[in-house]
Amino acid sequence: MTTEVKIATQSDNLFRKFFSAAPLRVVVILIAFVWTLPTVGLLISSFRPPNDITTSGWWTVLAHPFETAQWTLANYERVLTSDGMGVAFLNSLLVTIPSVVIPITIAAFAAYAFAWLKFPGRNFFFVLIVGLMVVPLQMSLIPLLRLYISIDLNGTFLGVWLAHTGFGLPLAVYLLYGYISTLPAEIIESAHVDGASPLTTFSKLVLPLSVPVIASFAIFQFLWVWNDLLVALVFLGTKKEVTVVTARLATLVGERGEAWHVLTAGAFITMVIPLIVFFSLQRYFVRGLTAGSVKG
Amino acid sequence: MDPSLASPPRSKRLLDIFTTGPLRIIVSLIVPVVTFLVLRWSFIFMRDSEANKLVIGVVALVIGVGAVWALFLVTDNLVSLLPKSMRESVRPYVFVGPALVIISLYLIYPTLQTAYLSFFDARSEVFVGLENYAFALTSPDMLIALRNNLLWMVFVTFFVVSLGLVIAVMADRLGRWEPIAKSFIFLPMAISAVGASVIWKFIYSFQPASRPQIGLLNAIYTWLGGDPQGWLILKPWNNFFLIIIMIWLLTGFAMVVISAGVKGVPAELLEASRIDGATEVQIFFKVIIPYIRGTLLTITTTVLIMVLKVFDIVFVMTSGQNETEVIANRMFREMFTFRNFGRSGALAMVLLVAVIPVMIYNVRSLNSARR
């Protein structure tokens, strides 16, 4: 190819890039705008007095956004206290954190054994776990509910922790195995030669090296548990003292279908923690979600 | 340095009484039980006490996690006291044991039990053969639910994957604006289906024509000259208004996954096709799509599985009223509202059968990857 032609294609490319980029930019920004609009509408409404919400659309405030009289925090105050969202928020934290930490711990031990220890049945058990990964958790609900009722575990946090542990384990083992099995064999073997027990190798070597994959799974599991409705409804119920934000919000929708000042503020309360996680840990978030999306 | 070469300290020998022979088995059985009892006792204590909830949370976490670690440490120590020949062959089971026990208890046993119960009546007393399956596959209610599930799976998957693909390819050319634009489209993925349902219920909100519309959709519709509509009771279109919610939730997810694939298309390949005179549209269909076929297949399967089990959106928006029922919501209602464990079990089985091909595919690709 001659120099002349090269220059021609390059300038042609620049030309094309310039013209295709402008409409492209408009289209993508438009899509991003449309995608954000519903959430913005909710957020704005949650700060408007009840009477305003029901008599004019939320977009009308955009004409005069700085009139402070039209903004209020009263919706949040009321939904957090008398509508029980405050208690539910604490309950959600109480349910979610152990439901993340416990499966990770158990899965890390198992993943290490599958990757680096030899034992009869290793292959069989691992294939079993991978097979169980996509089993719909609906399959487990009835027998577990009966079991829970018979041993009085129904409606307790412990019951929900264990349920989330059980449902999250196959994926956790699979993900952690994928990472732990690729750690360099020399490191693991030299620890063994130095006389470190498997437990020491695991806790002093494998666990610290696996922080990235643990973080990815932790974020996935955190969002899964925090945003879950089904497991919470079945094993925890909707009693105000124990219920979590999603179940509480679902109850409020049922009880006060048109009380938008309550629902908008309530919905935003359910969203605030996931959004913080989303914005602060986006890279891990993406990795965790992509890896964890196959979960049953 | 093998610790067993040195003579064991005296205290250890005394402990041997508990760690050999039948006592060992008793000890190894008792310790987990005691741990569990401590956990449960402390839980009940904490729940019933009036202490600050945050304090309770921290204590619960420490005890919960501590108990798990204690379980591993105690059992591992017990194994260390076994005769040397047995020790290393037993130890792996200490590591995988708890995971296998929990998985058996929470997934394997319930799955078998549900399959079994699906052949019995509502109260699991009388064997009814295939009656529950006849209900699940032929009753008028369920035919609507099955139809809706099909609508969900076709429309959500089609729009999520194609929108995700188009946006990923377009955003790839945006330069420094790419991450910001993608963040906004990806953001709904952080929102729970319940939260999303409230967001969209507000958009679909309906007021009589005499009053100002506060729902975005009716505001636009009346502005265009239409009469306000109750979108969620408008059969059969209400299904599509629910489907939009899930498309909104999942498109960003598909975009992010596909985007990673698009970035893997070699720049030289694109450049070469451009030099050969291919238009951008041709490049999209003839170069990019074939190149990322694997990614597209994965994301399609993933979205299909997610949509198959859709529950929250329908539960919150309509509870399945006005012909918007889906399998998972009906399953929940059979279990809780109607207390019919047989039918509920049969519905769960329908979901299970639907994912079996994916299960087989996963196991197969695992086996071929290991070879």
XYZ file of C-alpha atoms in Angstrom:
667
model
C 0.000 0.000 0.000
C 1.411 3.416 -0.942
C 1.775 6.270 1.508
C -0.748 8.287 -0.399
C -3.508 5.703 0.031
C -2.709 5.332 3.708
C -3.158 9.015 4.334
C -6.358 8.970 2.363
C -7.866 6.157 4.466
C -6.748 7.789 7.676
C -8.306 11.141 6.913
C -11.358 9.343 5.618
C -11.578 7.500 8.939
C -11.221 10.682 10.944
C -13.926 12.260 8.839
C -16.230 9.317 9.324
C -15.466 9.119 13.038
C -16.339 12.763 13.530
C -19.676 12.458 11.812
C -20.707 9.121 13.221
C -19.660 10.134 16.729
C -22.010 13.095 17.038
C -25.340 11.331 16.432
C -24.000 8.315 18.294
C -23.289 10.462 21.307
C -26.785 11.922 21.182
C -28.390 8.484 20.965
C -26.397 6.998 23.844
C -26.942 10.034 26.043
C -30.644 9.900 25.234
C -30.802 6.239 26.265
C -28.888 6.955 29.465
C -31.319 9.803 30.166
C -34.403 7.639 29.606
C -32.899 4.907 31.783
C -32.277 7.322 34.652
C -35.554 9.227 34.451
C -37.695 6.727 36.423
C -35.298 6.758 39.375
C -35.005 10.546 39.313
C -38.781 10.860 39.351
C -38.930 8.663 42.426
C -36.173 10.566 44.185
C -37.706 13.994 43.514
C -41.171 12.844 44.581
C -39.857 11.445 47.838
C -38.927 14.980 48.913
C -42.291 16.558 48.019
C -45.184 17.090 50.447
C -47.941 14.448 50.075
C -50.423 16.958 48.773
C -48.104 18.173 46.024
C -47.324 14.638 44.876
C -50.972 13.816 44.267
C -51.939 17.089 42.613
C -49.081 17.711 40.179
C -46.503 15.653 38.322
C -42.989 15.556 39.781
C -41.588 17.125 36.613
C -43.433 20.366 37.371
C -40.885 21.196 40.075
C -38.175 21.406 37.413
C -39.626 24.763 36.369
C -38.767 26.261 39.769
C -36.388 23.900 41.587
C -35.134 26.442 44.118
C -38.393 27.214 45.881
C -37.455 25.663 49.184
C -41.043 25.544 50.446
C -41.834 22.683 48.085
C -39.207 20.363 49.587
C -39.627 18.343 52.745
C -37.983 15.564 54.717
C -41.230 14.662 56.453
C -41.866 11.654 54.182
C -38.613 10.047 55.280
C -39.228 10.860 58.911
C -42.601 9.207 58.829
C -41.679 6.177 56.724
C -38.649 5.463 58.909
C -40.623 5.657 62.142
C -44.352 4.965 61.978
C -44.171 2.924 58.779
C -41.408 0.726 60.166
C -38.772 1.272 57.505
C -36.146 2.238 60.085
C -36.483 -1.059 61.915
C -36.588 -2.911 58.612
C -33.388 -1.188 57.536
C -31.547 -2.442 60.623
C -33.067 -5.880 60.111
C -31.818 -5.902 56.531
C -28.290 -5.178 57.733
C -28.686 -7.824 60.402
C -29.836 -10.370 57.833
C -27.428 -9.441 55.071
C -24.006 -9.226 56.699
C -23.913 -12.714 58.238
C -25.585 -14.083 55.095
C -22.559 -12.866 53.186
C -19.792 -13.762 55.610
C -20.907 -17.265 56.575
C -21.173 -18.730 53.049
C -17.869 -17.146 52.046
C -16.086 -18.749 54.969
C -17.558 -22.187 54.377
C -17.111 -21.958 50.613
C -13.478 -20.856 50.887
C -12.583 -23.929 52.959
C -14.370 -26.189 50.501
C -12.926 -24.503 47.408
C -9.421 -24.884 48.811
C -9.953 -28.582 49.417
C -11.405 -29.111 45.935
C -8.477 -27.279 44.385
C -5.491 -28.522 46.386
C -6.320 -31.594 48.468
C -6.829 -35.055 47.021
C -9.673 -37.164 48.342
C -12.033 -39.816 47.010
C -15.221 -38.288 45.617
C -13.602 -34.959 44.881
C -14.697 -34.887 41.268
C -18.155 -36.232 41.978
C -18.918 -33.696 44.705
C -17.642 -30.821 42.617
C -19.754 -31.770 39.609
C -22.727 -32.106 41.952
C -22.176 -28.593 43.262
C -21.889 -27.146 39.750
C -25.069 -28.975 38.756
C -26.936 -27.549 41.752
C -25.931 -24.000 40.882
C -28.924 -23.355 38.626
C -31.547 -25.313 40.587
C -34.390 -22.840 41.223
C -34.571 -22.110 44.930
C -38.329 -22.639 44.649
C -37.488 -26.337 44.848
C -36.298 -25.871 48.420
C -39.007 -23.668 49.861
C -41.718 -26.102 50.961
C -39.572 -28.773 52.654
C -37.429 -26.143 54.361
C -40.428 -24.194 55.549
C -41.887 -27.369 57.071
C -38.555 -28.230 58.645
C -38.181 -24.710 60.028
C -41.663 -24.733 61.511
C -41.024 -28.083 63.168
C -37.768 -26.935 64.805
C -38.976 -23.411 65.525
C -36.499 -21.759 63.214
C -39.172 -19.997 61.188
C -39.155 -16.214 61.486
C -35.658 -16.086 62.963
C -32.594 -14.388 61.579
C -30.560 -17.537 62.075
C -32.960 -19.408 59.807
C -32.572 -16.808 57.071
C -28.775 -16.718 57.424
C -28.623 -20.456 56.968
C -31.059 -20.373 54.047
C -29.019 -17.741 52.220
C -25.895 -19.707 53.061
C -27.366 -22.843 51.551
C -28.638 -21.131 48.407
C -25.425 -19.164 47.914
C -22.932 -21.942 48.559
C -22.794 -23.732 45.181
C -22.009 -20.517 43.368
C -19.547 -19.417 46.041
C -17.670 -22.721 45.927
C -17.600 -22.658 42.135
C -16.337 -19.073 41.904
C -13.759 -19.408 44.639
C -12.567 -22.702 43.201
C -12.066 -21.067 39.822
C -9.698 -18.590 41.411
C -8.004 -20.673 44.096
C -7.192 -23.500 41.676
C -5.203 -21.068 39.519
C -2.904 -19.965 42.354
C 0.692 -21.003 41.554
C 1.306 -24.597 42.597
C 4.874 -23.819 43.761
C 3.634 -21.544 46.541
C 1.190 -24.095 47.905
C 3.705 -26.939 47.619
C 6.555 -25.022 49.227
C 4.297 -24.263 52.187
C 3.581 -27.978 52.416
C 7.292 -28.821 52.238
C 7.966 -26.302 55.027
C 5.625 -28.335 57.198
C 2.632 -26.020 57.183
C -0.594 -27.888 57.878
C -3.405 -27.535 55.323
C -5.220 -25.276 57.764
C -2.204 -22.967 58.062
C -1.674 -22.959 54.308
C -5.297 -22.050 53.879
C -5.570 -19.295 56.449
C -2.114 -17.748 56.030
C -1.631 -18.157 52.291
C -4.688 -19.041 50.247
C -7.174 -16.757 51.975
C -5.094 -13.553 51.696
C -4.305 -14.317 48.059
C -7.993 -14.815 47.245
C -9.170 -11.385 48.363
C -10.182 -10.204 44.853
C -12.521 -13.126 44.180
C -13.861 -12.990 47.731
C -14.648 -9.299 47.255
C -16.457 -9.991 43.983
C -18.559 -12.738 45.479
C -19.200 -10.708 48.640
C -20.663 -7.853 46.626
C -22.781 -10.163 44.531
C -24.100 -11.979 47.592
C -24.632 -8.715 49.467
C -26.835 -7.317 46.700
C -28.574 -10.631 46.210
C -29.506 -10.915 49.870
C -30.278 -7.231 50.371
C -32.561 -7.128 47.311
C -34.121 -10.543 47.879
C -37.833 -10.705 48.551
C -38.756 -14.368 48.178
C -36.489 -15.916 50.828
C -37.319 -13.106 53.250
C -41.071 -13.552 52.758
C -40.940 -17.317 53.186
C -38.549 -17.715 56.113
C -38.756 -14.387 57.920
C -42.282 -13.180 57.203
C -43.686 -9.667 57.301
C -43.939 -9.027 61.051
C -42.668 -5.502 61.662
C -40.042 -6.481 64.250
C -38.129 -8.899 62.019
C -38.991 -8.027 58.443
C -36.460 -6.605 55.964
C -36.739 -3.527 53.731
C -37.883 -5.308 50.580
C -40.628 -7.243 52.341
C -41.670 -4.141 54.288
C -41.878 -2.101 51.084
C -43.906 -4.839 49.396
C -46.289 -4.802 52.377
C -46.593 -1.007 52.193
C -47.460 -1.260 48.490
C -50.233 -3.686 49.394
C -51.545 -1.698 52.346
C -51.161 1.851 51.093
C -51.204 1.505 47.326
C -51.738 5.184 46.557
C -49.809 6.847 49.403
C -46.988 7.891 47.118
C -45.187 10.006 49.726
C -44.738 6.836 51.798
C -43.880 4.557 48.886
C -41.378 6.841 47.164
C -39.438 7.549 50.349
C -39.665 3.888 51.345
C -38.392 2.724 47.980
C -35.456 5.076 48.149
C -34.535 3.719 51.576
C -34.355 0.217 50.119
C -32.096 1.511 47.346
C -29.631 3.681 49.210
C -27.181 0.998 50.379
C -27.010 -0.870 47.034
C -26.463 2.463 45.283
C -23.587 3.345 47.608
C -22.052 -0.067 46.967
C -22.652 0.425 43.265
C -20.919 3.781 43.039
C -18.017 3.063 45.370
C -17.140 -0.472 44.290
C -18.288 -0.513 40.692
C -15.389 -2.574 39.377
C -15.871 -5.381 41.897
C -19.592 -4.987 41.480
C -19.417 -5.657 37.746
C -17.106 -8.602 38.225
C -19.283 -10.106 40.923
C -22.486 -9.697 38.985
C -21.081 -11.137 35.803
C -19.662 -14.077 37.637
C -22.684 -14.633 39.817
C -25.513 -14.185 37.408
C -26.128 -17.886 36.847
C -27.239 -18.475 40.424
C -30.482 -20.411 40.977
C 9.396 -29.894 60.371
C 6.773 -32.466 61.150
C 5.159 -31.809 64.523
C 4.428 -35.504 65.022
C 8.163 -36.251 65.191
C 8.515 -34.420 68.487
C 7.018 -36.197 71.483
C 3.596 -34.721 72.221
C 3.352 -32.454 75.259
C 1.852 -33.923 78.401
C -1.388 -32.027 78.165
C -1.938 -33.436 74.733
C -1.537 -36.961 76.009
C -4.135 -36.297 78.652
C -6.433 -35.002 75.968
C -5.935 -38.242 74.082
C -8.566 -39.767 76.317
C -11.110 -37.585 74.577
C -9.652 -37.863 71.145
C -9.270 -41.596 70.676
C -11.740 -44.453 70.702
C -15.467 -44.051 71.085
C -15.090 -40.863 73.115
C -13.562 -39.178 70.084
C -16.681 -39.778 68.052
C -18.829 -38.449 70.842
C -16.664 -35.354 71.183
C -16.624 -34.699 67.465
C -20.392 -35.006 67.399
C -20.964 -32.932 70.484
C -18.799 -29.989 69.546
C -20.786 -28.939 66.480
C -24.020 -29.513 68.333
C -22.827 -27.395 71.236
C -21.706 -24.706 68.811
C -25.105 -24.745 67.198
C -26.867 -24.601 70.553
C -24.716 -21.687 71.677
C -25.512 -19.935 68.437
C -29.216 -20.548 68.807
C -29.346 -19.672 72.445
C -27.464 -16.452 71.899
C -29.725 -15.651 68.990
C -32.924 -16.110 70.983
C -31.422 -14.169 73.827
C -30.498 -11.356 71.491
C -33.811 -11.278 69.714
C -35.818 -11.150 72.902
C -33.604 -8.671 74.684
C -34.251 -4.968 74.341
C -30.650 -4.015 73.597
C -29.672 -1.664 70.808
C -30.149 -3.407 67.478
C -26.728 -2.424 66.191
C -25.091 -3.955 69.236
C -27.116 -7.103 68.668
C -26.016 -7.118 65.056
C -22.349 -6.890 65.902
C -22.635 -9.592 68.539
C -24.586 -11.793 66.138
C -21.933 -11.363 63.509
C -19.096 -12.162 65.862
C -20.854 -15.226 67.224
C -22.119 -16.359 63.836
C -18.785 -16.097 62.097
C -16.825 -17.134 65.153
C -18.896 -20.287 65.403
C -18.143 -21.195 61.799
C -14.424 -20.744 62.312
C -14.565 -22.569 65.631
C -16.227 -25.482 63.872
C -13.383 -25.746 61.369
C -10.637 -25.274 63.953
C -12.077 -27.783 66.378
C -12.650 -30.466 63.773
C -9.252 -29.861 62.199
C -7.588 -30.215 65.592
C -9.488 -33.401 66.245
C -8.293 -34.802 62.951
C -4.706 -33.857 63.803
C -4.909 -36.189 66.769
C -5.848 -39.165 64.627
C -3.219 -41.775 63.798
C -0.931 -40.390 61.124
C -2.019 -42.849 58.451
C -5.634 -41.745 58.680
C -5.052 -38.082 59.312
C -4.425 -36.772 55.819
C -7.119 -38.869 54.227
C -9.743 -37.588 56.644
C -8.668 -33.947 56.648
C -10.096 -32.936 53.239
C -13.538 -33.871 54.524
C -13.105 -31.416 57.376
C -12.731 -28.715 54.736
C -15.522 -29.761 52.391
C -17.755 -31.351 55.031
C -19.694 -28.295 56.203
C -20.331 -27.153 52.632
C -21.561 -30.612 51.631
C -23.771 -30.928 54.700
C -25.398 -27.537 54.131
C -25.865 -28.165 50.419
C -27.424 -31.558 51.114
C -29.748 -30.067 53.701
C -30.720 -26.934 51.794
C -30.704 -28.103 48.181
C -30.511 -31.848 47.656
C -32.909 -33.099 50.313
C -35.529 -30.374 49.638
C -35.365 -30.930 45.878
C -36.048 -34.648 46.280
C -38.728 -33.944 48.871
C -40.469 -31.375 46.650
C -40.409 -33.816 43.733
C -41.985 -36.441 45.998
C -44.614 -34.094 47.428
C -45.682 -33.023 43.957
C -47.406 -36.398 43.580
C -49.510 -35.897 46.716
C -52.544 -33.798 47.577
C -52.634 -30.336 49.159
C -51.733 -31.598 52.632
C -49.297 -34.233 51.414
C -51.483 -37.082 52.674
C -53.060 -38.771 49.667
C -51.172 -39.944 46.598
C -52.771 -38.290 43.574
C -50.498 -39.383 40.757
C -50.122 -36.776 38.067
C -53.086 -34.648 39.137
C -50.941 -31.699 40.205
C -49.076 -31.816 36.929
C -52.370 -31.877 35.063
C -53.240 -28.728 36.970
C -49.845 -27.168 36.292
C -49.978 -27.779 32.555
C -53.664 -27.707 31.576
C -55.816 -25.695 34.006
C -57.106 -22.374 32.570
C -55.314 -20.343 35.266
C -52.039 -22.051 34.598
C -52.371 -21.791 30.834
C -52.424 -18.037 31.295
C -49.425 -18.215 33.611
C -47.503 -20.402 31.174
C -48.377 -18.082 28.316
C -47.186 -15.108 30.361
C -43.941 -16.820 31.296
C -43.383 -17.434 27.604
C -44.104 -13.772 26.825
C -41.674 -12.713 29.554
C -38.952 -15.045 28.363
C -39.266 -14.077 24.708
C -39.633 -10.323 25.104
C -37.348 -9.681 28.067
C -34.577 -11.831 26.636
C -34.886 -10.408 23.130
C -34.912 -6.777 24.210
C -32.336 -7.124 26.967
C -29.811 -8.886 24.763
C -30.325 -6.786 21.635
C -30.491 -3.460 23.482
C -27.490 -4.475 25.564
C -25.592 -5.382 22.413
C -26.472 -2.209 20.516
C -25.685 0.045 23.456
C -22.420 -1.777 24.158
C -21.257 -1.349 20.562
C -22.339 2.283 20.427
C -20.857 3.187 23.813
C -17.594 1.558 22.770
C -17.050 4.488 20.384
C -17.883 7.237 22.856
C -14.377 7.726 24.247
C -14.202 9.299 27.668
C -17.989 9.510 28.060
C -18.339 5.745 27.827
C -18.039 4.852 31.517
C -20.440 7.585 32.606
C -23.142 6.723 30.081
C -22.769 3.037 30.923
C -23.019 3.704 34.659
C -26.426 5.295 34.249
C -27.755 2.444 32.158
C -26.227 -0.133 34.499
C -27.515 1.545 37.657
C -30.938 -0.194 37.833
C -29.036 -3.450 38.398
C -28.356 -2.256 41.942
C -32.069 -1.723 42.604
C -34.223 -4.501 44.004
C -37.127 -5.738 41.942
C -39.416 -4.445 44.709
C -37.871 -0.975 44.534
C -38.084 -1.038 40.743
C -41.726 -2.056 40.966
C -42.524 0.991 43.096
C -40.639 3.220 40.648
C -42.669 1.894 37.733
C -45.957 1.707 39.601
C -45.547 5.425 40.048
C -44.913 5.856 36.319
C -48.051 3.848 35.494
C -50.135 5.664 38.092
C -53.651 6.564 36.981
C -55.866 9.549 37.875
C -59.358 10.286 36.527
C -59.312 12.522 33.454
C -60.569 15.503 35.487
C -57.427 15.555 37.625
C -53.813 16.225 36.691
C -51.913 13.022 35.879
C -49.013 12.300 38.240
C -47.861 9.156 36.438
C -45.358 9.914 33.693
C -46.930 7.550 31.190
C -50.454 8.915 31.544
C -49.118 12.477 31.517
C -47.426 11.848 28.171
C -50.412 9.895 26.861
C -52.957 12.603 27.751
C -50.617 15.312 26.451
C -50.667 13.458 23.148
C -54.466 13.609 23.271
C -55.389 10.202 24.766
C -57.654 9.426 27.707
C -55.865 8.352 30.898
C -55.508 4.572 31.132
C -55.188 2.122 33.996
C -52.203 0.458 32.397
C -51.976 -2.380 34.882
C -55.544 -3.589 34.334
C -55.432 -3.291 30.560
C -55.495 -6.925 29.385
C -53.346 -8.326 27.813
C -51.054 -5.285 27.518
C -50.532 -5.092 31.275
C -48.097 -7.995 30.891
C -45.940 -5.865 28.660
C -45.949 -3.021 31.145
C -44.534 -5.449 33.695
C -42.073 -6.854 31.165
C -40.691 -3.346 30.562
C -39.633 -3.208 34.230
C -37.442 -6.245 33.888
C -35.994 -4.997 30.598
C -35.143 -1.771 32.390
C -33.481 -3.716 35.212
C -31.416 -6.115 33.106
C -30.347 -4.197 30.002
C -27.403 -2.571 31.767
C -26.260 -5.960 32.959
C -26.327 -7.413 29.432
C -24.579 -4.287 28.172
C -21.718 -4.668 30.653
C -21.197 -8.356 29.885
C -21.400 -7.860 26.120
C -19.209 -4.789 26.314
C -16.391 -6.910 27.706
C -16.802 -9.181 24.677
C -16.890 -6.268 22.229
C -13.657 -4.908 23.681
C -12.101 -8.278 22.901
C -12.680 -7.902 19.161
C -9.187 -7.159 17.741
C -8.862 -3.586 16.499
C -6.921 -4.823 13.436
C -9.888 -6.936 12.402
C -12.228 -3.926 12.510
C -9.664 -1.743 10.773
C -9.132 -4.332 8.041
C -12.867 -4.607 7.373
C -13.144 -0.820 7.185
C -10.284 -0.643 4.704
C -12.052 -3.325 2.685
C -14.950 -0.916 2.477
C -17.394 -2.490 4.945
C -19.988 -0.127 6.403
C -20.425 0.133 10.180
C -23.676 -1.822 9.924
C -21.954 -4.602 7.993
C -19.136 -4.671 10.533
C -21.689 -4.967 13.324
C -23.468 -7.951 11.785
C -20.619 -9.712 9.997
C -17.631 -9.107 12.258
C -18.647 -8.156 15.798
C -21.635 -10.487 16.272
C -19.888 -13.646 15.001
C -16.834 -12.790 17.080
C -18.750 -12.486 20.377
C -21.175 -15.341 19.731
C -20.044 -17.159 22.878
C -20.712 -14.147 25.082
C -24.119 -13.652 23.500
C -25.037 -17.273 24.147
C -24.002 -17.006 27.805
C -25.910 -13.808 28.450
C -28.993 -15.121 26.654
C -29.038 -18.264 28.794
C -28.466 -16.249 31.956
C -31.282 -13.827 31.219
C -33.604 -16.705 30.267
C -33.011 -18.369 33.638
C -33.558 -15.111 35.528
C -36.784 -14.403 33.648
C -38.074 -17.943 34.039
C -38.147 -17.438 37.799
C -39.584 -13.918 37.760
C -41.533 -13.388 40.965
C -40.990 -10.090 42.794
C -42.204 -7.759 40.044
C -45.484 -9.595 39.540
C -45.976 -10.092 43.288
C -45.625 -6.369 43.999
C -47.278 -4.881 40.899
C -50.405 -6.996 40.404
C -50.165 -10.152 42.575
C -51.013 -11.954 39.360
C -54.431 -10.278 39.019
C -55.909 -9.375 35.633
C -54.229 -12.251 33.832
C -50.667 -11.289 34.740
C -49.924 -14.506 36.651
C -46.550 -16.230 36.219
C -45.337 -19.647 37.402
C -43.183 -18.499 40.325
C -45.858 -16.174 41.707
C -48.496 -18.880 41.428
C -46.134 -21.290 43.152
C -45.780 -18.845 46.039
C -49.539 -18.356 46.264
C -50.229 -22.100 46.179
C -47.762 -22.482 49.032
C -48.841 -19.584 51.246
C -52.326 -18.469 50.285
C -53.897 -21.783 49.321
C -51.617 -24.034 51.404
C -51.525 -26.550 48.567
C -48.092 -28.138 48.806
C -48.796 -30.663 46.060
C -49.611 -28.087 43.404
C -46.911 -25.779 44.624
C -44.381 -28.580 44.360
C -45.491 -29.448 40.842
C -45.024 -25.806 39.807
C -41.522 -25.771 41.268
C -40.827 -28.931 39.279
C -41.883 -27.154 36.087
C -39.218 -24.536 36.800
C -36.649 -27.231 37.550
C -37.336 -29.159 34.351
C -36.926 -25.942 32.383
C -33.379 -25.392 33.688
C -32.203 -28.990 33.332
C -30.675 -28.408 29.855
C -28.575 -25.581 31.296
C -27.549 -27.817 34.173
C -26.384 -30.526 31.773
C -24.576 -27.969 29.643
C -22.745 -26.532 32.681
C -21.623 -29.951 33.873
C -20.511 -30.944 30.384
C -18.468 -27.832 29.782
C -16.929 -28.277 33.228
C -15.875 -31.800 32.351
C -14.445 -30.810 28.974
C -12.561 -27.894 30.544
C -10.972 -30.242 33.055
C -9.766 -32.694 30.445
